[in-house]
Amino acid sequence: METQTKQRNSFTSSIGFVLAAAGSAVGLGNIWRFPYLAAKDGGGLFLLVYLVLALTFGFALLITEVAIGRKTQESPLTAYSKINKKWGFLGIFSFVVPFIIYPYYCVIGGWVMKYMFSYLAFQGQVAVADGFFGGFITSQWQPIFYCALFAILCFIIVYKGVEHGIERYSKILMPILFIIVVFIAFYALFIKHTDANGVTRTGLQGAAIYFIPNFEGLTFRGFLTIILDAMGQLFYSLSIAMGIMIAYGSYMKKDENLGKSVNQIEIFDTGVAILAGMMIIPAVFAFSGKEGMSAGPGLMFITLPKVFNSLGKFGDFIGLIFFVMVLFAALTSAVSILEAITSSMMDKFKWSRRRSAFIMAVSTFVVSIIVCLGYNVFYFDLKLPNGSVGQILDILDYASNNILMPIVGLLTCILIGWVAKPKTTIDEITLNGEHFVRKGLYVVMIKFVAPIMLFIILLTGMGII
C-alpha cells in the first residue's frame, strides 16, 4: 500500500491560498443562482441583505472552518475529532456533503462544456433552438461524455497536488476569470434592444433594477424570504459547510495571516458575485424585460443563449467567452470539492494522493452516470419536502443543500461556540499576534445568531416552515 509523506503539503503563498479558496467560492452558484435571486428578491434590497450577512453570518462560518483546518492540519473527515473526540461524527457529515455534491456538479460542468464547444464551433444559433437544452440532457450518451471530460480535468488537477495542481491552476484561471467577468459585465451595461412591440430597453435600465432596492409590495414575510435566500446563497458563494475550507485551511502555513486571507476571500467572492449579476441581469432585461429575469435555473442555459444570438455574429464570440468563464468557475469549484474528499481519504486511511484521488474520482463518476441517466433511463418525478419536484440531480441537491449543509453548519457552531469554546478558533486566528478586529462580532455570531439562522434554514429546507 502506498502511503502519504509525513510532510503535509501546503500552499506556497498567501495569494495562492486566497486564489484557490476564492476559486472554490466563485462557482456556478455565483454565476446563475446569485443573479436569479437578486432579480427575484428586489434587486438592490437583496444585495444589501446579502452584503450584511456576508460580513457577519458568512464571515463567522468561513473563518471558523479555515481556523479548524489550520489548527488541526487535518481534512474535514478527521479534523473535528481533533477538536473534540466525541464530535468525530461531524467529520462524517462533512465528508458526505462534498461526496454528494461533486457527482452532480460534474454533470452540470459537462453541460457547460457542451455549450462552450457549441459556441467554439460557431453553432451558437443551434443552442437557442427550442428544445436544445432539454434534448441534450435527456439524450443518453452525450451528457455522460461531457461529464467525463469535465471530471477528467478535475482529477488531473487534484492528482497533481496542492502546489503543482490546485495552487498553480488557480493562479492561472482566477485572474483570467476575473478579467472575463469584468469585460462582460461592462459590455452588458451598454446593450440596447428594441423588441417586436417597438419598446426599447437598455442594459443600464436593467442595472438600475439590479442595484436600486425595490420596496414595492414588500411584506414582513417577503423580507424574511429575502433573508433566507441570501443565507442560502452564502453556502454556495463561500463554500461553507462542505468541508472544503477545512481542507484548504489545513494546507495554509502557520505564519500566514489567517484573518487577512479570509477577508480577501470575502472581498473577491462577493465582488465576483455582484459582477455576475451585472453580466446577466442588464443583458437579459434589455432583451426580455422583467419576465426574462424570472427564468431561474434556466437563465444560463436557455435565456442567455437567446441574448447572445440576438447580437449577431459578435454574439457567438460573447457566448464563447461567457461559457469559457463559466467553465473556469465550475472547474475551480469542482476541484475544491474533489480535494475535500480526496484529502479525507489521505488523512483517514493514510493513502497516497494518487490512490485517494483515483478512488474518489472513479466512485463519484459512477454516481455522475446515474445522475445523467436520471433524465432518461432512470427518469421519474419526486415531490420533495420543500414543495419542489425533481429528478436524481434535484434530490442530491436538496439533500446536500437543504438538509446536510445546514446541519453541518449548525453543529459546527455548537461545537465551537459551546463545547470547545470560541477561544479554540480565536487562538488560531491570532496565532502570530494578529489583531482580530471582528472578535466580539464573531463570538456573538458563532454562539447565538448563526445557530438560530441555521436552524431556521434547516426547518425551511425541510418544508416545516
Short mmCIF file of C-alpha atoms in Angstrom, two decimals:
data_model
loop_
_atom_site.label_atom_id
_atom_site.label_comp_id
_atom_site.label_asym_id
_atom_site.label_seq_id
_atom_site.Cartn_x
_atom_site.Cartn_y
_atom_site.Cartn_z
CA MET A 1 0.00 0.00 0.00
CA GLU A 2 1.26 3.47 -0.88
CA THR A 3 1.42 5.90 1.99
CA GLN A 4 1.45 9.66 2.07
CA THR A 5 4.51 11.54 3.22
CA LYS A 6 4.62 12.84 6.76
CA GLN A 7 5.21 16.37 5.50
CA ARG A 8 1.78 17.87 4.79
CA ASN A 9 1.54 19.73 1.51
CA SER A 10 0.80 23.44 1.76
CA PHE A 11 0.13 26.49 -0.36
CA THR A 12 3.41 28.25 -1.12
CA SER A 13 2.00 31.73 -0.54
CA SER A 14 -0.92 33.65 0.91
CA ILE A 15 -2.08 34.68 -2.57
CA GLY A 16 -2.04 31.01 -3.61
CA PHE A 17 -4.36 30.13 -0.73
CA VAL A 18 -6.66 33.12 -1.35
CA LEU A 19 -6.99 32.42 -5.11
CA ALA A 20 -7.61 28.71 -4.52
CA ALA A 21 -10.20 29.38 -1.81
CA ALA A 22 -11.80 32.16 -3.87
CA GLY A 23 -11.82 29.79 -6.85
CA SER A 24 -13.75 27.33 -4.74
CA ALA A 25 -16.18 30.04 -3.65
CA VAL A 26 -16.65 31.51 -7.15
CA GLY A 27 -18.62 28.75 -8.83
CA LEU A 28 -21.88 28.04 -10.62
CA GLY A 29 -23.82 29.36 -7.60
CA ASN A 30 -22.37 32.83 -8.21
CA ILE A 31 -22.88 32.76 -11.96
CA TRP A 32 -26.52 31.72 -12.26
CA ARG A 33 -28.06 31.45 -8.78
CA PHE A 34 -26.97 34.83 -7.41
CA PRO A 35 -28.34 36.90 -10.36
CA TYR A 36 -31.59 34.92 -10.35
CA LEU A 37 -32.16 35.50 -6.63
CA ALA A 38 -31.22 39.17 -6.92
CA ALA A 39 -33.77 39.63 -9.72
CA LYS A 40 -36.44 37.74 -7.75
CA ASP A 41 -35.84 39.46 -4.42
CA GLY A 42 -35.94 43.14 -5.24
CA GLY A 43 -32.53 43.73 -6.80
CA GLY A 44 -30.66 46.19 -4.60
CA LEU A 45 -32.56 45.06 -1.50
CA PHE A 46 -31.22 41.52 -1.94
CA LEU A 47 -27.70 42.92 -2.50
CA LEU A 48 -27.89 44.94 0.71
CA VAL A 49 -29.12 41.99 2.78
CA TYR A 50 -26.53 39.70 1.20
CA LEU A 51 -23.64 42.07 1.96
CA VAL A 52 -24.69 42.45 5.62
CA LEU A 53 -24.98 38.67 6.03
CA ALA A 54 -21.68 38.05 4.20
CA LEU A 55 -19.85 40.32 6.66
CA THR A 56 -21.47 38.68 9.70
CA PHE A 57 -23.05 35.25 9.25
CA GLY A 58 -20.88 34.16 6.30
CA PHE A 59 -17.69 35.54 7.82
CA ALA A 60 -18.20 33.67 11.10
CA LEU A 61 -18.68 30.29 9.41
CA LEU A 62 -15.91 30.83 6.85
CA ILE A 63 -13.19 31.86 9.30
CA THR A 64 -14.25 29.08 11.70
CA GLU A 65 -13.74 26.37 9.07
CA VAL A 66 -10.40 27.77 7.87
CA ALA A 67 -9.21 28.02 11.50
CA ILE A 68 -10.29 24.43 12.25
CA GLY A 69 -8.35 23.22 9.21
CA ARG A 70 -5.15 25.08 10.01
CA LYS A 71 -5.30 24.29 13.73
CA THR A 72 -5.75 20.55 13.25
CA GLN A 73 -3.78 20.18 9.99
CA GLU A 74 -6.44 17.65 9.03
CA SER A 75 -9.09 17.23 6.36
CA PRO A 76 -12.84 17.51 7.18
CA LEU A 77 -13.32 13.78 7.85
CA THR A 78 -10.75 13.76 10.67
CA ALA A 79 -10.47 17.41 11.79
CA TYR A 80 -13.49 17.54 14.10
CA SER A 81 -12.26 14.62 16.22
CA LYS A 82 -9.05 16.60 16.81
CA ILE A 83 -11.12 19.42 18.27
CA ASN A 84 -13.20 17.03 20.40
CA LYS A 85 -13.05 13.23 20.18
CA LYS A 86 -16.79 12.87 20.82
CA TRP A 87 -17.54 15.06 17.78
CA GLY A 88 -15.83 12.89 15.19
CA PHE A 89 -19.25 12.06 13.72
CA LEU A 90 -19.45 15.62 12.40
CA GLY A 91 -16.47 14.81 10.18
CA ILE A 92 -18.54 12.08 8.52
CA PHE A 93 -21.25 14.63 7.68
CA SER A 94 -18.56 16.98 6.31
CA PHE A 95 -17.30 14.18 4.08
CA VAL A 96 -20.74 13.09 2.86
CA VAL A 97 -21.71 16.62 1.74
CA PRO A 98 -18.94 17.07 -0.88
CA PHE A 99 -19.25 13.39 -1.87
CA ILE A 100 -22.92 14.01 -2.74
CA ILE A 101 -22.33 17.39 -4.41
CA TYR A 102 -19.33 16.51 -6.59
CA PRO A 103 -21.07 13.99 -8.92
CA TYR A 104 -23.90 16.32 -9.94
CA TYR A 105 -21.54 19.29 -10.09
CA CYS A 106 -19.57 17.35 -12.73
CA VAL A 107 -22.80 16.73 -14.63
CA ILE A 108 -23.57 20.47 -14.72
CA GLY A 109 -19.92 21.13 -15.60
CA GLY A 110 -20.46 18.82 -18.56
CA TRP A 111 -23.47 20.88 -19.63
CA VAL A 112 -21.27 23.99 -19.57
CA MET A 113 -18.66 22.24 -21.75
CA LYS A 114 -21.36 21.26 -24.27
CA TYR A 115 -22.40 24.91 -24.68
CA MET A 116 -18.80 26.11 -24.79
CA PHE A 117 -17.97 23.69 -27.62
CA SER A 118 -21.15 24.71 -29.46
CA TYR A 119 -20.01 28.34 -29.47
CA LEU A 120 -16.45 27.31 -30.28
CA ALA A 121 -17.81 25.59 -33.41
CA PHE A 122 -19.79 28.77 -34.30
CA GLN A 123 -23.03 26.90 -33.61
CA GLY A 124 -24.47 29.45 -31.19
CA GLN A 125 -27.68 29.69 -33.20
CA VAL A 126 -28.25 25.96 -32.62
CA ALA A 127 -28.02 26.46 -28.84
CA VAL A 128 -31.06 28.78 -28.89
CA ALA A 129 -33.31 26.37 -30.73
CA ASP A 130 -36.38 25.34 -28.74
CA GLY A 131 -35.70 22.04 -27.03
CA PHE A 132 -31.90 22.18 -27.45
CA PHE A 133 -31.14 22.05 -23.73
CA GLY A 134 -33.89 19.53 -22.97
CA GLY A 135 -32.88 17.39 -25.91
CA PHE A 136 -29.26 17.37 -24.78
CA ILE A 137 -29.77 16.44 -21.12
CA THR A 138 -32.34 13.75 -22.00
CA SER A 139 -30.05 12.08 -24.55
CA GLN A 140 -28.33 9.01 -23.18
CA TRP A 141 -24.63 9.31 -24.04
CA GLN A 142 -23.79 12.95 -24.74
CA PRO A 143 -24.21 14.19 -21.14
CA ILE A 144 -22.06 11.29 -19.89
CA PHE A 145 -19.34 12.09 -22.45
CA TYR A 146 -19.12 15.78 -21.50
CA CYS A 147 -19.37 14.95 -17.80
CA ALA A 148 -16.40 12.58 -18.22
CA LEU A 149 -14.35 15.33 -19.91
CA PHE A 150 -15.05 17.71 -17.05
CA ALA A 151 -14.34 15.06 -14.38
CA ILE A 152 -11.02 14.15 -16.04
CA LEU A 153 -9.88 17.79 -15.89
CA CYS A 154 -10.74 17.94 -12.18
CA PHE A 155 -8.95 14.65 -11.50
CA ILE A 156 -5.75 15.79 -13.23
CA ILE A 157 -5.58 19.00 -11.17
CA VAL A 158 -6.24 17.25 -7.83
CA TYR A 159 -3.90 14.38 -8.76
CA LYS A 160 -1.06 16.89 -9.21
CA GLY A 161 -1.45 18.01 -5.60
CA VAL A 162 -1.69 21.29 -3.73
CA GLU A 163 1.31 23.25 -5.02
CA HIS A 164 1.62 21.86 -8.56
CA GLY A 165 -2.10 21.31 -9.14
CA ILE A 166 -4.62 23.37 -7.19
CA GLU A 167 -2.44 26.41 -6.48
CA ARG A 168 -0.79 26.58 -9.90
CA TYR A 169 -4.05 26.31 -11.85
CA SER A 170 -5.86 28.72 -9.51
CA LYS A 171 -3.18 31.35 -10.14
CA ILE A 172 -3.81 30.98 -13.89
CA LEU A 173 -7.58 30.52 -14.02
CA MET A 174 -8.74 33.04 -11.41
CA PRO A 175 -7.15 36.19 -12.92
CA ILE A 176 -8.45 35.19 -16.38
CA LEU A 177 -11.88 34.51 -14.90
CA PHE A 178 -11.95 37.93 -13.23
CA ILE A 179 -10.92 39.75 -16.44
CA ILE A 180 -13.63 37.98 -18.45
CA VAL A 181 -16.29 38.72 -15.81
CA VAL A 182 -15.38 42.43 -15.74
CA PHE A 183 -15.39 42.61 -19.57
CA ILE A 184 -18.83 41.00 -19.98
CA ALA A 185 -20.29 42.95 -17.03
CA PHE A 186 -19.38 46.33 -18.51
CA TYR A 187 -20.30 45.26 -22.02
CA ALA A 188 -23.78 44.26 -20.79
CA LEU A 189 -24.40 47.80 -19.48
CA PHE A 190 -24.32 49.27 -22.99
CA ILE A 191 -26.58 46.75 -24.73
CA LYS A 192 -29.69 48.29 -26.33
CA HIS A 193 -32.57 46.33 -27.83
CA THR A 194 -35.93 47.19 -29.43
CA ASP A 195 -38.49 44.39 -29.27
CA ALA A 196 -41.27 43.49 -31.73
CA ASN A 197 -43.62 45.94 -30.00
CA GLY A 198 -41.22 48.82 -30.57
CA VAL A 199 -40.21 49.01 -26.90
CA THR A 200 -36.53 49.88 -26.42
CA ARG A 201 -34.74 48.71 -23.31
CA THR A 202 -31.11 49.16 -22.30
CA GLY A 203 -28.64 47.34 -20.11
CA LEU A 204 -28.35 50.41 -17.91
CA GLN A 205 -32.07 50.17 -17.10
CA GLY A 206 -31.52 46.54 -16.09
CA ALA A 207 -28.56 47.60 -13.92
CA ALA A 208 -30.79 50.13 -12.15
CA ILE A 209 -33.24 47.35 -11.28
CA TYR A 210 -30.31 45.27 -10.04
CA PHE A 211 -28.68 47.91 -7.82
CA ILE A 212 -31.60 50.06 -6.60
CA PRO A 213 -33.60 48.47 -3.74
CA ASN A 214 -37.24 47.84 -4.59
CA PHE A 215 -39.55 48.02 -1.55
CA GLU A 216 -42.78 47.96 -3.56
CA GLY A 217 -45.23 45.47 -2.09
CA LEU A 218 -42.65 44.28 0.46
CA THR A 219 -44.16 42.43 3.43
CA PHE A 220 -42.55 41.13 6.61
CA ARG A 221 -42.81 37.56 5.30
CA GLY A 222 -41.34 38.68 1.99
CA PHE A 223 -38.39 40.25 3.79
CA LEU A 224 -37.82 37.02 5.71
CA THR A 225 -37.78 35.17 2.38
CA ILE A 226 -35.08 37.53 1.11
CA ILE A 227 -33.00 36.91 4.25
CA LEU A 228 -33.36 33.14 3.90
CA ASP A 229 -32.49 33.28 0.19
CA ALA A 230 -29.40 35.37 0.95
CA MET A 231 -28.29 32.98 3.72
CA GLY A 232 -28.81 30.00 1.43
CA GLN A 233 -26.78 31.72 -1.28
CA LEU A 234 -23.91 32.23 1.18
CA PHE A 235 -23.47 28.45 1.39
CA TYR A 236 -22.94 28.37 -2.37
CA SER A 237 -20.90 31.55 -2.56
CA LEU A 238 -18.45 30.96 0.30
CA SER A 239 -18.18 27.14 0.05
CA ILE A 240 -19.08 26.79 3.73
CA ALA A 241 -20.40 23.63 5.42
CA MET A 242 -18.91 21.50 2.61
CA GLY A 243 -15.61 20.61 4.28
CA ILE A 244 -13.74 22.48 1.55
CA MET A 245 -12.47 25.37 3.66
CA ILE A 246 -11.30 22.96 6.37
CA ALA A 247 -9.26 21.08 3.75
CA TYR A 248 -7.81 24.28 2.28
CA GLY A 249 -7.19 25.69 5.77
CA SER A 250 -5.14 22.60 6.61
CA TYR A 251 -2.79 23.50 3.73
CA MET A 252 -2.32 27.05 4.98
CA LYS A 253 1.06 27.85 6.53
CA LYS A 254 1.09 28.73 10.22
CA ASP A 255 2.89 32.04 9.66
CA GLU A 256 0.23 33.40 7.28
CA ASN A 257 -2.30 35.98 8.50
CA LEU A 258 -5.46 33.89 8.61
CA GLY A 259 -7.89 36.74 9.25
CA LYS A 260 -6.49 38.87 6.44
CA SER A 261 -6.70 35.96 3.99
CA VAL A 262 -10.34 35.28 4.90
CA ASN A 263 -11.16 38.97 4.40
CA GLN A 264 -9.60 38.80 0.92
CA ILE A 265 -11.67 35.70 0.06
CA GLU A 266 -14.82 37.56 1.16
CA ILE A 267 -13.98 40.59 -0.98
CA PHE A 268 -13.04 38.58 -4.06
CA ASP A 269 -16.05 36.27 -3.87
CA THR A 270 -18.62 39.00 -3.14
CA GLY A 271 -17.15 41.18 -5.89
CA VAL A 272 -17.44 38.41 -8.47
CA ALA A 273 -20.98 37.57 -7.32
CA ILE A 274 -22.06 41.20 -7.79
CA LEU A 275 -20.29 41.36 -11.18
CA ALA A 276 -22.07 38.14 -12.18
CA GLY A 277 -25.34 39.95 -11.65
CA MET A 278 -24.04 42.84 -13.76
CA MET A 279 -23.17 40.37 -16.52
CA ILE A 280 -26.55 38.73 -16.66
CA ILE A 281 -29.38 40.96 -15.39
CA PRO A 282 -28.80 44.05 -17.62
CA ALA A 283 -28.44 41.88 -20.76
CA VAL A 284 -31.48 39.72 -20.00
CA PHE A 285 -33.59 42.79 -19.13
CA ALA A 286 -32.63 44.56 -22.37
CA PHE A 287 -33.87 41.64 -24.47
CA SER A 288 -36.61 40.08 -22.35
CA GLY A 289 -37.70 42.65 -19.76
CA LYS A 290 -38.50 41.66 -16.19
CA GLU A 291 -40.16 38.45 -17.39
CA GLY A 292 -36.85 37.15 -18.71
CA MET A 293 -35.18 37.65 -15.33
CA SER A 294 -37.57 35.18 -13.71
CA ALA A 295 -36.15 32.27 -15.71
CA GLY A 296 -34.48 30.79 -12.61
CA PRO A 297 -32.01 27.95 -13.19
CA GLY A 298 -32.76 28.05 -16.92
CA LEU A 299 -31.31 31.56 -17.08
CA MET A 300 -27.82 30.38 -18.02
CA PHE A 301 -28.65 27.57 -20.44
CA ILE A 302 -31.84 28.83 -22.11
CA THR A 303 -32.32 32.60 -21.69
CA LEU A 304 -28.73 33.84 -22.09
CA PRO A 305 -28.02 31.95 -25.36
CA LYS A 306 -31.02 33.78 -26.83
CA VAL A 307 -29.46 37.07 -25.75
CA PHE A 308 -26.16 36.12 -27.41
CA ASN A 309 -27.99 35.06 -30.58
CA SER A 310 -29.66 38.47 -30.79
CA LEU A 311 -26.23 40.11 -31.01
CA GLY A 312 -25.50 38.55 -34.40
CA LYS A 313 -22.04 37.18 -35.23
CA PHE A 314 -20.50 39.07 -32.32
CA GLY A 315 -22.93 37.19 -30.06
CA ASP A 316 -21.16 33.90 -30.83
CA PHE A 317 -17.91 35.42 -29.59
CA ILE A 318 -19.52 36.81 -26.42
CA GLY A 319 -21.25 33.45 -25.86
CA LEU A 320 -17.94 31.61 -26.19
CA ILE A 321 -16.19 33.97 -23.78
CA PHE A 322 -19.09 33.65 -21.34
CA PHE A 323 -19.11 29.86 -21.27
CA VAL A 324 -15.30 29.72 -21.04
CA MET A 325 -15.65 31.90 -17.95
CA VAL A 326 -18.41 29.69 -16.54
CA LEU A 327 -16.25 26.61 -17.21
CA PHE A 328 -13.35 28.15 -15.28
CA ALA A 329 -15.68 28.99 -12.38
CA ALA A 330 -17.16 25.48 -12.37
CA LEU A 331 -13.72 23.87 -12.64
CA THR A 332 -12.14 25.72 -9.72
CA SER A 333 -15.15 24.90 -7.51
CA ALA A 334 -15.34 21.25 -8.55
CA VAL A 335 -11.60 20.81 -7.92
CA SER A 336 -12.05 22.08 -4.36
CA ILE A 337 -14.94 19.66 -3.77
CA LEU A 338 -12.92 16.69 -5.06
CA GLU A 339 -9.95 17.82 -2.95
CA ALA A 340 -12.12 17.81 0.21
CA ILE A 341 -12.98 14.11 -0.19
CA THR A 342 -9.54 13.14 -1.54
CA SER A 343 -7.71 14.73 1.42
CA SER A 344 -10.16 12.99 3.76
CA MET A 345 -9.13 9.61 2.39
CA MET A 346 -5.45 10.55 2.68
CA ASP A 347 -5.79 11.54 6.34
CA LYS A 348 -8.18 8.80 7.41
CA PHE A 349 -6.55 5.80 5.73
CA LYS A 350 -3.03 7.19 5.14
CA TRP A 351 -3.37 6.54 1.42
CA SER A 352 -1.24 8.37 -1.14
CA ARG A 353 -2.74 11.28 -3.08
CA ARG A 354 -2.60 9.15 -6.25
CA ARG A 355 -4.65 6.35 -4.75
CA SER A 356 -7.09 8.61 -2.90
CA ALA A 357 -7.77 10.82 -5.93
CA PHE A 358 -8.27 7.83 -8.23
CA ILE A 359 -10.69 6.00 -5.90
CA MET A 360 -12.73 9.14 -5.22
CA ALA A 361 -12.79 10.13 -8.90
CA VAL A 362 -13.98 6.69 -10.03
CA SER A 363 -16.58 6.22 -7.29
CA THR A 364 -18.09 9.68 -7.77
CA PHE A 365 -18.13 9.27 -11.57
CA VAL A 366 -20.32 6.19 -11.15
CA VAL A 367 -22.80 8.42 -9.30
CA SER A 368 -22.43 11.07 -12.04
CA ILE A 369 -23.51 8.49 -14.64
CA ILE A 370 -26.59 7.68 -12.57
CA VAL A 371 -27.38 11.42 -12.36
CA CYS A 372 -27.07 11.75 -16.17
CA LEU A 373 -29.37 8.77 -16.66
CA GLY A 374 -31.86 10.39 -14.29
CA TYR A 375 -33.12 12.41 -17.27
CA ASN A 376 -33.82 9.37 -19.46
CA VAL A 377 -33.35 5.73 -18.29
CA PHE A 378 -33.99 6.43 -14.60
CA TYR A 379 -36.39 9.34 -15.13
CA PHE A 380 -39.08 9.95 -12.51
CA ASP A 381 -40.69 12.88 -10.74
CA LEU A 382 -40.44 13.04 -6.97
CA LYS A 383 -42.06 15.71 -4.84
CA LEU A 384 -39.55 16.97 -2.29
CA PRO A 385 -40.42 18.17 1.25
CA ASN A 386 -39.84 21.81 0.24
CA GLY A 387 -42.59 21.52 -2.38
CA SER A 388 -40.39 21.28 -5.47
CA VAL A 389 -40.45 18.36 -7.91
CA GLY A 390 -37.25 16.86 -9.20
CA GLN A 391 -35.15 14.01 -10.55
CA ILE A 392 -31.96 12.40 -9.19
CA LEU A 393 -29.88 15.59 -9.55
CA ASP A 394 -32.53 17.61 -7.71
CA ILE A 395 -32.74 15.01 -4.93
CA LEU A 396 -28.96 15.10 -4.35
CA ASP A 397 -29.01 18.90 -4.47
CA TYR A 398 -31.89 19.03 -2.00
CA ALA A 399 -30.29 16.54 0.43
CA SER A 400 -26.94 18.34 0.44
CA ASN A 401 -28.01 22.00 0.37
CA ASN A 402 -31.29 21.95 2.28
CA ILE A 403 -30.55 19.30 4.90
CA LEU A 404 -26.91 18.28 5.35
CA MET A 405 -25.18 21.65 4.91
CA PRO A 406 -27.39 23.46 7.47
CA ILE A 407 -26.83 20.53 9.87
CA VAL A 408 -23.05 20.71 9.42
CA GLY A 409 -23.08 24.49 9.90
CA LEU A 410 -25.36 24.28 12.95
CA LEU A 411 -23.34 21.55 14.68
CA THR A 412 -20.06 23.35 13.90
CA CYS A 413 -21.43 26.46 15.64
CA ILE A 414 -22.48 24.38 18.67
CA LEU A 415 -19.07 22.65 18.82
CA ILE A 416 -17.03 25.84 18.58
CA GLY A 417 -19.48 28.16 20.35
CA TRP A 418 -20.41 25.98 23.32
CA VAL A 419 -18.35 22.80 23.58
CA ALA A 420 -14.77 23.70 22.62
CA LYS A 421 -15.47 27.44 23.12
CA PRO A 422 -14.67 30.28 20.66
CA LYS A 423 -11.17 30.62 22.15
CA THR A 424 -10.28 27.45 20.20
CA THR A 425 -10.53 29.21 16.85
CA ILE A 426 -9.68 32.72 18.09
CA ASP A 427 -6.29 31.44 19.31
CA GLU A 428 -5.60 30.09 15.83
CA ILE A 429 -6.75 33.30 14.13
CA THR A 430 -4.43 35.38 16.35
CA LEU A 431 -1.63 32.79 16.40
CA ASN A 432 1.08 35.23 15.28
CA GLY A 433 -0.17 38.15 17.36
CA GLU A 434 -2.59 39.42 14.70
CA HIS A 435 -5.39 41.74 15.82
CA PHE A 436 -8.84 40.15 15.38
CA VAL A 437 -10.94 43.23 14.57
CA ARG A 438 -14.30 41.42 14.45
CA LYS A 439 -13.67 39.27 17.55
CA GLY A 440 -16.72 40.49 19.50
CA LEU A 441 -18.98 40.09 16.48
CA TYR A 442 -17.52 36.62 15.85
CA VAL A 443 -18.29 35.37 19.36
CA VAL A 444 -21.89 36.62 19.22
CA MET A 445 -22.42 35.15 15.75
CA ILE A 446 -20.89 31.72 16.42
CA LYS A 447 -22.67 31.26 19.79
CA PHE A 448 -26.08 32.80 19.23
CA VAL A 449 -27.05 34.34 15.89
CA ALA A 450 -25.63 31.84 13.37
CA PRO A 451 -27.07 28.73 15.12
CA ILE A 452 -30.56 30.29 15.17
CA MET A 453 -30.28 31.28 11.49
CA LEU A 454 -29.04 27.82 10.50
CA PHE A 455 -31.85 26.15 12.43
CA ILE A 456 -34.41 28.30 10.59
CA ILE A 457 -32.75 27.45 7.24
CA LEU A 458 -32.96 23.74 8.13
CA LEU A 459 -36.65 23.95 9.07
CA THR A 460 -37.36 25.90 5.87
CA GLY A 461 -35.49 23.36 3.75
CA MET A 462 -37.45 20.52 5.34
CA GLY A 463 -40.70 22.31 4.50
CA ILE A 464 -41.66 22.69 8.16
CA ILE A 465 -41.89 26.50 7.97
#
